[in-house]
PDB file of C-alpha atoms in Angstrom:
ATOM      1  CA  MET D  27      -0.248 -38.629  59.194  1.00  0.00           C
ATOM      2  CA  LYS D  28      -3.620 -40.547  57.926  1.00  0.00           C
ATOM      3  CA  LYS D  29      -3.302 -42.102  54.228  1.00  0.00           C
ATOM      4  CA  SER D  30      -6.285 -40.033  53.226  1.00  0.00           C
ATOM      5  CA  VAL D  31      -4.717 -36.816  54.473  1.00  0.00           C
ATOM      6  CA  LYS D  32      -1.427 -38.023  52.507  1.00  0.00           C
ATOM      7  CA  ILE D  33      -3.430 -38.581  49.347  1.00  0.00           C
ATOM      8  CA  ILE D  34      -5.268 -35.154  49.623  1.00  0.00           C
ATOM      9  CA  ILE D  35      -1.657 -33.144  49.942  1.00  0.00           C
ATOM     10  CA  GLU D  36      -0.150 -35.076  47.044  1.00  0.00           C
ATOM     11  CA  VAL D  37      -3.282 -34.214  44.719  1.00  0.00           C
ATOM     12  CA  ALA D  38      -3.178 -30.547  45.966  1.00  0.00           C
ATOM     13  CA  LEU D  39       0.723 -30.142  45.114  1.00  0.00           C
ATOM     14  CA  LEU D  40      -0.077 -32.131  41.764  1.00  0.00           C
ATOM     15  CA  LEU D  41      -2.699 -29.554  41.028  1.00  0.00           C
ATOM     16  CA  VAL D  42      -0.324 -26.696  42.085  1.00  0.00           C
ATOM     17  CA  CYS D  43       2.561 -28.209  39.586  1.00  0.00           C
ATOM     18  CA  VAL D  44      -0.033 -28.385  36.750  1.00  0.00           C
ATOM     19  CA  LEU D  45      -1.028 -24.830  37.695  1.00  0.00           C
ATOM     20  CA  LEU D  46       2.387 -23.494  37.611  1.00  0.00           C
ATOM     21  CA  THR D  47       3.190 -25.164  34.493  1.00  0.00           C
ATOM     22  CA  TRP D  48       0.209 -23.937  32.538  1.00  0.00           C
ATOM     23  CA  LEU D  49       0.924 -20.163  33.787  1.00  0.00           C
ATOM     24  CA  ILE D  50       4.771 -20.635  32.560  1.00  0.00           C
ATOM     25  CA  VAL D  51       3.487 -21.821  29.074  1.00  0.00           C
ATOM     26  CA  ARG D  52       0.931 -19.391  29.081  1.00  0.00           C
ATOM     27  CA  SER D  53       3.421 -16.486  29.704  1.00  0.00           C
ATOM     28  CA  ILE D  54       5.799 -17.848  27.067  1.00  0.00           C
ATOM     29  CA  MET D  55       3.138 -18.273  24.423  1.00  0.00           C
ATOM     30  CA  LYS D  56       1.371 -15.023  24.896  1.00  0.00           C
ATOM     31  CA  PRO D  57       4.267 -12.758  23.176  1.00  0.00           C
ATOM     32  CA  VAL D  58       4.835 -15.470  20.671  1.00  0.00           C
ATOM     33  CA  ASN D  59       1.240 -15.588  19.914  1.00  0.00           C
ATOM     34  CA  PHE D  60       1.134 -11.776  19.904  1.00  0.00           C
ATOM     35  CA  ASN D  61       3.872 -11.382  17.504  1.00  0.00           C
ATOM     36  CA  LYS D  62       2.062 -14.149  15.248  1.00  0.00           C
ATOM     37  CA  GLN D  63      -1.111 -12.075  15.195  1.00  0.00           C
ATOM     38  CA  GLN D  64       0.873  -8.470  14.500  1.00  0.00           C
ATOM     39  CA  ALA D  65       2.534 -10.049  11.631  1.00  0.00           C
ATOM     40  CA  HIS D  66      -0.871 -11.457  10.014  1.00  0.00           C
ATOM     41  CA  ARG D  67      -2.608  -7.853  10.518  1.00  0.00           C
ATOM     42  CA  GLU D  68       0.588  -6.180   9.218  1.00  0.00           C
ATOM     43  CA  THR D  69       0.476  -8.298   6.137  1.00  0.00           C
ATOM     44  CA  VAL D  70      -2.898  -7.184   5.375  1.00  0.00           C
ATOM     45  CA  ALA D  71      -2.363  -3.391   6.549  1.00  0.00           C
ATOM     46  CA  ILE D  72       1.074  -3.193   4.449  1.00  0.00           C
ATOM     47  CA  GLN D  73      -0.928  -4.259   1.098  1.00  0.00           C
ATOM     48  CA  ARG D  74      -3.456  -1.555   1.730  1.00  0.00           C
ATOM     49  CA  LEU D  75      -1.044   1.251   2.405  1.00  0.00           C
ATOM     50  CA  LYS D  76       0.873   0.061  -0.987  1.00  0.00           C
ATOM     51  CA  ASP D  77      -2.480   0.150  -2.958  1.00  0.00           C
ATOM     52  CA  ILE D  78      -3.015   3.735  -1.427  1.00  0.00           C
ATOM     53  CA  ARG D  79       0.611   4.552  -2.806  1.00  0.00           C
ATOM     54  CA  THR D  80      -0.176   3.314  -6.212  1.00  0.00           C
ATOM     55  CA  LEU D  81      -3.160   5.336  -6.502  1.00  0.00           C
ATOM     56  CA  GLN D  82      -1.390   8.251  -4.988  1.00  0.00           C
ATOM     57  CA  VAL D  83       1.479   8.019  -7.775  1.00  0.00           C
ATOM     58  CA  ALA D  84      -1.240   7.612 -10.421  1.00  0.00           C
ATOM     59  CA  PHE D  85      -3.128  10.738  -9.112  1.00  0.00           C
ATOM     60  CA  LYS D  86       0.035  12.744  -9.022  1.00  0.00           C
ATOM     61  CA  SER D  87       0.966  11.879 -12.525  1.00  0.00           C
ATOM     62  CA  GLU D  88      -2.407  13.414 -13.861  1.00  0.00           C
ATOM     63  CA  ASN D  89      -2.652  16.241 -11.286  1.00  0.00           C
ATOM     64  CA  GLY D  90       0.916  17.512 -10.325  1.00  0.00           C
ATOM     65  CA  ARG D  91      -0.075  16.904  -6.674  1.00  0.00           C
ATOM     66  CA  PHE D  92      -1.004  14.233  -4.430  1.00  0.00           C
ATOM     67  CA  ALA D  93      -4.544  13.381  -3.105  1.00  0.00           C
ATOM     68  CA  SER D  94      -5.343  14.786   0.581  1.00  0.00           C
ATOM     69  CA  THR D  95      -8.194  12.357   1.356  1.00  0.00           C
ATOM     70  CA  ILE D  96      -8.906   8.675   0.375  1.00  0.00           C
ATOM     71  CA  ASP D  97     -12.236   9.846  -1.109  1.00  0.00           C
ATOM     72  CA  SER D  98     -10.243  11.838  -3.787  1.00  0.00           C
ATOM     73  CA  LEU D  99      -8.565   8.768  -4.378  1.00  0.00           C
ATOM     74  CA  LYS D 100     -11.672   7.081  -4.683  1.00  0.00           C
ATOM     75  CA  ASN D 101     -13.370   9.458  -6.917  1.00  0.00           C
ATOM     76  CA  PHE D 102      -9.996   9.327  -9.206  1.00  0.00           C
ATOM     77  CA  TYR D 103     -10.256   5.560  -9.122  1.00  0.00           C
ATOM     78  CA  GLU D 104     -13.847   5.253 -10.177  1.00  0.00           C
ATOM     79  CA  ASN D 105     -14.194   8.370 -12.618  1.00  0.00           C
ATOM     80  CA  GLY D 106     -10.707   9.515 -13.530  1.00  0.00           C
ATOM     81  CA  GLU D 107      -8.612   8.869 -16.728  1.00  0.00           C
ATOM     82  CA  MET D 108      -4.802   8.152 -16.819  1.00  0.00           C
ATOM     83  CA  THR D 109      -2.428   9.121 -19.995  1.00  0.00           C
ATOM     84  CA  ILE D 110      -1.009   6.013 -21.219  1.00  0.00           C
ATOM     85  CA  VAL D 111       1.795   6.210 -24.050  1.00  0.00           C
ATOM     86  CA  MET D 112       1.233   3.529 -26.506  1.00  0.00           C
ATOM     87  CA  GLN D 113       3.899   2.517 -28.628  1.00  0.00           C
ATOM     88  CA  VAL D 114       3.350   1.620 -32.224  1.00  0.00           C
ATOM     89  CA  GLY D 115       5.852  -0.352 -34.317  1.00  0.00           C
ATOM     90  CA  SER D 116       9.673  -0.905 -33.318  1.00  0.00           C
ATOM     91  CA  MET D 117      12.593   1.528 -33.478  1.00  0.00           C
ATOM     92  CA  ASP D 118      14.754  -1.658 -34.510  1.00  0.00           C
ATOM     93  CA  ASP D 119      12.891  -2.070 -37.664  1.00  0.00           C
ATOM     94  CA  SER D 120      14.651   0.060 -39.989  1.00  0.00           C
ATOM     95  CA  LEU D 121      12.321  -0.241 -42.898  1.00  0.00           C
ATOM     96  CA  ALA D 122       9.500   0.793 -40.737  1.00  0.00           C
ATOM     97  CA  VAL D 123      11.575   3.761 -39.209  1.00  0.00           C
ATOM     98  CA  ALA D 124      12.685   4.887 -42.592  1.00  0.00           C
ATOM     99  CA  HIS D 125       8.899   4.828 -43.853  1.00  0.00           C
ATOM    100  CA  THR D 126       7.905   6.954 -40.828  1.00  0.00           C
ATOM    101  CA  GLU D 127      10.570   9.448 -41.529  1.00  0.00           C
ATOM    102  CA  GLN D 128       9.282   9.667 -45.307  1.00  0.00           C
ATOM    103  CA  VAL D 129       5.727  10.082 -44.192  1.00  0.00           C
ATOM    104  CA  LYS D 130       6.695  13.152 -41.867  1.00  0.00           C
ATOM    105  CA  LYS D 131       8.893  14.760 -44.416  1.00  0.00           C
ATOM    106  CA  ALA D 132       5.716  14.693 -46.736  1.00  0.00           C
ATOM    107  CA  ASN D 133       4.007  16.524 -44.105  1.00  0.00           C
ATOM    108  CA  ARG D 134       5.855  18.603 -41.587  1.00  0.00           C
ATOM    109  CA  LYS D 135       2.959  19.168 -39.650  1.00  0.00           C
ATOM    110  CA  ILE D 136       1.692  15.549 -38.820  1.00  0.00           C
ATOM    111  CA  THR D 137       1.395  14.625 -35.191  1.00  0.00           C
ATOM    112  CA  SER D 138       1.523  11.482 -33.335  1.00  0.00           C
ATOM    113  CA  LYS D 139      -2.481  11.234 -33.281  1.00  0.00           C
ATOM    114  CA  ASP D 140      -2.179  11.656 -37.366  1.00  0.00           C
ATOM    115  CA  LEU D 141       0.072   8.731 -37.487  1.00  0.00           C
ATOM    116  CA  TYR D 142      -2.303   6.765 -35.443  1.00  0.00           C
ATOM    117  CA  GLU D 143      -5.308   7.513 -37.723  1.00  0.00           C
ATOM    118  CA  ARG D 144      -3.127   6.476 -40.640  1.00  0.00           C
ATOM    119  CA  TYR D 145      -2.049   3.277 -38.767  1.00  0.00           C
ATOM    120  CA  LEU D 146      -5.620   2.372 -38.091  1.00  0.00           C
ATOM    121  CA  ALA D 147      -6.556   3.435 -41.999  1.00  0.00           C
ATOM    122  CA  GLY D 148      -3.919   0.322 -43.041  1.00  0.00           C
ATOM    123  CA  ASP D 149      -0.341   1.649 -43.036  1.00  0.00           C
ATOM    124  CA  LYS D 150       0.997  -0.901 -40.700  1.00  0.00           C
ATOM    125  CA  ASN D 151       4.603   0.101 -41.603  1.00  0.00           C
ATOM    126  CA  LEU D 152       4.700   3.214 -38.916  1.00  0.00           C
ATOM    127  CA  VAL D 153       6.896   3.529 -35.789  1.00  0.00           C
ATOM    128  CA  PHE D 154       5.548   6.010 -33.125  1.00  0.00           C
ATOM    129  CA  SER D 155       4.088   6.502 -29.637  1.00  0.00           C
ATOM    130  CA  VAL D 156       0.824   8.167 -29.001  1.00  0.00           C
ATOM    131  CA  GLU D 157      -0.865   9.194 -25.815  1.00  0.00           C
ATOM    132  CA  ASN D 158      -4.160   7.773 -25.058  1.00  0.00           C
ATOM    133  CA  LYS D 159      -6.762   8.424 -22.121  1.00  0.00           C
ATOM    134  CA  ILE D 160      -8.184   5.448 -20.551  1.00  0.00           C
ATOM    135  CA  PRO D 161     -10.307   5.040 -17.335  1.00  0.00           C
ATOM    136  CA  VAL D 162      -8.113   4.595 -14.167  1.00  0.00           C
ATOM    137  CA  ARG D 163     -10.301   1.274 -12.703  1.00  0.00           C
ATOM    138  CA  ASP D 164      -9.196  -0.153 -16.601  1.00  0.00           C
ATOM    139  CA  THR D 165      -5.812   0.392 -15.580  1.00  0.00           C
ATOM    140  CA  ILE D 166      -5.043  -0.201 -12.193  1.00  0.00           C
ATOM    141  CA  PHE D 167      -5.670  -3.303 -10.267  1.00  0.00           C
ATOM    142  CA  ARG D 168      -7.488  -4.995 -13.189  1.00  0.00           C
ATOM    143  CA  SER D 169      -5.907  -8.418 -12.111  1.00  0.00           C
ATOM    144  CA  ARG D 170      -6.505  -7.921  -8.582  1.00  0.00           C
ATOM    145  CA  THR D 171      -9.709  -9.995  -7.654  1.00  0.00           C
ATOM    146  CA  ASP D 172      -9.429  -9.354  -4.032  1.00  0.00           C
ATOM    147  CA  PHE D 173      -9.110  -5.099  -4.445  1.00  0.00           C
ATOM    148  CA  GLN D 174     -12.118  -3.177  -2.996  1.00  0.00           C
ATOM    149  CA  ILE D 175     -11.702   0.565  -3.195  1.00  0.00           C
ATOM    150  CA  ASP D 176     -13.984   1.239  -0.280  1.00  0.00           C
ATOM    151  CA  SER D 177     -11.423  -0.540   1.877  1.00  0.00           C
ATOM    152  CA  LEU D 178      -8.724   1.725   1.425  1.00  0.00           C
ATOM    153  CA  LYS D 179     -10.637   4.154   3.813  1.00  0.00           C
ATOM    154  CA  THR D 180     -10.151   2.479   7.087  1.00  0.00           C
ATOM    155  CA  ILE D 181      -7.432   0.426   9.039  1.00  0.00           C
ATOM    156  CA  PRO D 182      -7.571  -3.088   9.233  1.00  0.00           C
ATOM    157  CA  PHE D 183      -9.093  -4.597  12.497  1.00  0.00           C
ATOM    158  CA  SER D 184      -9.583  -1.334  13.991  1.00  0.00           C
ATOM    159  CA  GLY D 185     -13.308  -1.422  13.949  1.00  0.00           C
ATOM    160  CA  GLY D 186     -13.607   1.034  11.081  1.00  0.00           C
ATOM    161  CA  GLN D 187     -11.000   3.621  12.239  1.00  0.00           C
ATOM    162  CA  PRO D 188      -9.822   5.732   9.282  1.00  0.00           C
ATOM    163  CA  VAL D 189      -6.447   5.882   7.734  1.00  0.00           C
ATOM    164  CA  GLU D 190      -4.576   8.967   8.595  1.00  0.00           C
ATOM    165  CA  MET D 191      -3.388  10.427   5.341  1.00  0.00           C
ATOM    166  CA  THR D 192      -2.038  14.096   4.704  1.00  0.00           C
ATOM    167  CA  ALA D 193      -0.715  15.878   1.409  1.00  0.00           C
ATOM    168  CA  ILE D 194       1.170  18.903   1.008  1.00  0.00           C
ATOM    169  CA  THR D 195       3.712  20.906  -1.280  1.00  0.00           C
ATOM    170  CA  LYS D 196       6.849  21.324   0.392  1.00  0.00           C
ATOM    171  CA  LEU D 197      10.032  23.586  -0.198  1.00  0.00           C
ATOM    172  CA  VAL D 198      12.620  20.877  -0.563  1.00  0.00           C
ATOM    173  CA  SER D 199      16.012  22.260  -1.696  1.00  0.00           C
ATOM    174  CA  GLY D 200      14.545  25.080  -3.165  1.00  0.00           C
ATOM    175  CA  VAL D 201      12.323  23.216  -5.168  1.00  0.00           C
ATOM    176  CA  GLN D 202       8.261  22.644  -4.357  1.00  0.00           C
ATOM    177  CA  VAL D 203       7.789  19.209  -3.858  1.00  0.00           C
ATOM    178  CA  PRO D 204       4.660  17.292  -3.526  1.00  0.00           C
ATOM    179  CA  LEU D 205       4.615  14.974  -0.565  1.00  0.00           C
ATOM    180  CA  PHE D 206       2.198  12.677   1.311  1.00  0.00           C
ATOM    181  CA  GLU D 207       2.224  10.288   4.260  1.00  0.00           C
ATOM    182  CA  ALA D 208      -0.683   7.543   5.030  1.00  0.00           C
ATOM    183  CA  LYS D 209      -0.416   5.893   8.554  1.00  0.00           C
ATOM    184  CA  MET D 210      -2.184   3.105  10.350  1.00  0.00           C
ATOM    185  CA  PRO D 211      -0.902   3.395  13.907  1.00  0.00           C
ATOM    186  CA  TYR D 212      -0.493   0.224  16.255  1.00  0.00           C
ATOM    187  CA  ARG D 213      -3.267   1.113  18.655  1.00  0.00           C
ATOM    188  CA  ALA D 214      -5.689   1.058  15.785  1.00  0.00           C
ATOM    189  CA  LEU D 215      -4.244  -2.043  14.117  1.00  0.00           C
ATOM    190  CA  LEU D 216      -3.697  -4.272  16.915  1.00  0.00           C
ATOM    191  CA  LYS D 217      -7.007  -3.382  18.541  1.00  0.00           C
ATOM    192  CA  GLY D 218      -8.145  -5.885  20.719  1.00  0.00           C
ATOM    193  CA  MET D 219      -4.914  -7.708  21.173  1.00  0.00           C
ATOM    194  CA  ASP D 220      -3.019  -7.764  24.474  1.00  0.00           C
ATOM    195  CA  ASN D 221      -2.676  -4.008  25.250  1.00  0.00           C
ATOM    196  CA  GLN D 222       0.280  -4.093  27.521  1.00  0.00           C
ATOM    197  CA  LEU D 223       2.184  -6.123  24.781  1.00  0.00           C
ATOM    198  CA  ARG D 224       1.162  -3.336  22.361  1.00  0.00           C
ATOM    199  CA  ILE D 225       2.165  -0.330  24.595  1.00  0.00           C
ATOM    200  CA  ASN D 226       5.324  -2.256  25.043  1.00  0.00           C
ATOM    201  CA  LEU D 227       5.663  -2.185  21.061  1.00  0.00           C
ATOM    202  CA  ASP D 228       4.981   1.495  20.943  1.00  0.00           C
ATOM    203  CA  ALA D 229       7.540   2.175  23.674  1.00  0.00           C
ATOM    204  CA  SER D 230      10.332   0.042  21.811  1.00  0.00           C
ATOM    205  CA  ARG D 231       9.433   1.850  18.583  1.00  0.00           C
ATOM    206  CA  ARG D 232       9.733   5.341  20.091  1.00  0.00           C
ATOM    207  CA  ASP D 233      13.101   4.313  21.808  1.00  0.00           C
ATOM    208  CA  GLN D 234      14.236   3.503  18.115  1.00  0.00           C
ATOM    209  CA  ASN D 235      12.864   6.702  16.815  1.00  0.00           C
ATOM    210  CA  ARG D 236      10.347   5.052  14.578  1.00  0.00           C
ATOM    211  CA  TYR D 237       6.560   5.634  14.161  1.00  0.00           C
ATOM    212  CA  GLU D 238       4.809   3.559  16.342  1.00  0.00           C
ATOM    213  CA  GLY D 239       2.562   1.731  13.612  1.00  0.00           C
ATOM    214  CA  LEU D 240       3.022   1.411   9.777  1.00  0.00           C
ATOM    215  CA  GLN D 241       3.352   4.448   7.503  1.00  0.00           C
ATOM    216  CA  VAL D 242       4.012   4.762   3.602  1.00  0.00           C
ATOM    217  CA  GLY D 243       5.541   8.094   2.449  1.00  0.00           C
ATOM    218  CA  SER D 244       6.355  11.204   4.421  1.00  0.00           C
ATOM    219  CA  ILE D 245       5.524  14.661   4.633  1.00  0.00           C
ATOM    220  CA  THR D 246       8.626  15.579   6.892  1.00  0.00           C
ATOM    221  CA  ALA D 247      11.580  13.778   5.580  1.00  0.00           C
ATOM    222  CA  PRO D 248      10.733  13.052   1.863  1.00  0.00           C
ATOM    223  CA  ASN D 249      11.892   9.320   1.096  1.00  0.00           C
ATOM    224  CA  ASN D 250      10.405   8.356  -2.464  1.00  0.00           C
ATOM    225  CA  ASN D 251       6.976   7.181  -1.037  1.00  0.00           C
ATOM    226  CA  ALA D 252       8.626   4.310   0.663  1.00  0.00           C
ATOM    227  CA  GLY D 253       7.165   2.192   3.474  1.00  0.00           C
ATOM    228  CA  ASN D 254       8.612   1.993   6.907  1.00  0.00           C
ATOM    229  CA  TRP D 255       8.650  -1.845   6.571  1.00  0.00           C
ATOM    230  CA  GLU D 256      10.751  -1.616   3.467  1.00  0.00           C
TER     231      GLU D 256
END
């Protein structure tokens, strides 16, 4: 065999080895990279579902039911009010408690609002609680500089696909119970990622009788508004 031919064969074999090594590494890293990107997207999505849950719980406390649409939650956040119970004084302050009781005995019809007005007028030796209405946006997410109400409508990384949300009132153990659920299917949340690995993930979740995506709350199996990642 000529030396030049031998060199060509050796180079070709080397290139084949390099190619095979690259293909092996690629096949190993593909699911690793998929899982890493999945975890990142889930972190963003979970925070969004938690924010929806926070608003839903606040909405229910004021309306006795859950909101059926994200637009309703947005309107509640931007224009609604929440009832806040403000505690004035301490029950451990026996002198203040005794003084408050004397004030109440002197006027049997006195209300918490009357006590509050008396407190504002200068009588600081009182113990009572009073309900106040304050704007929702001044209460919820005040410390969250990253919160954007408009982002709650869509599934992150999906290209604008909407969050799937439903709210109903259902008879549970003889009692009418408000329920809601908000869902982000993997087919939307993991859009643009390896489709076969995403299909395999969905199949694995179905085999485990689990939802193929992220979900908070449930209208079929009441779960105290828990997320399926918790």
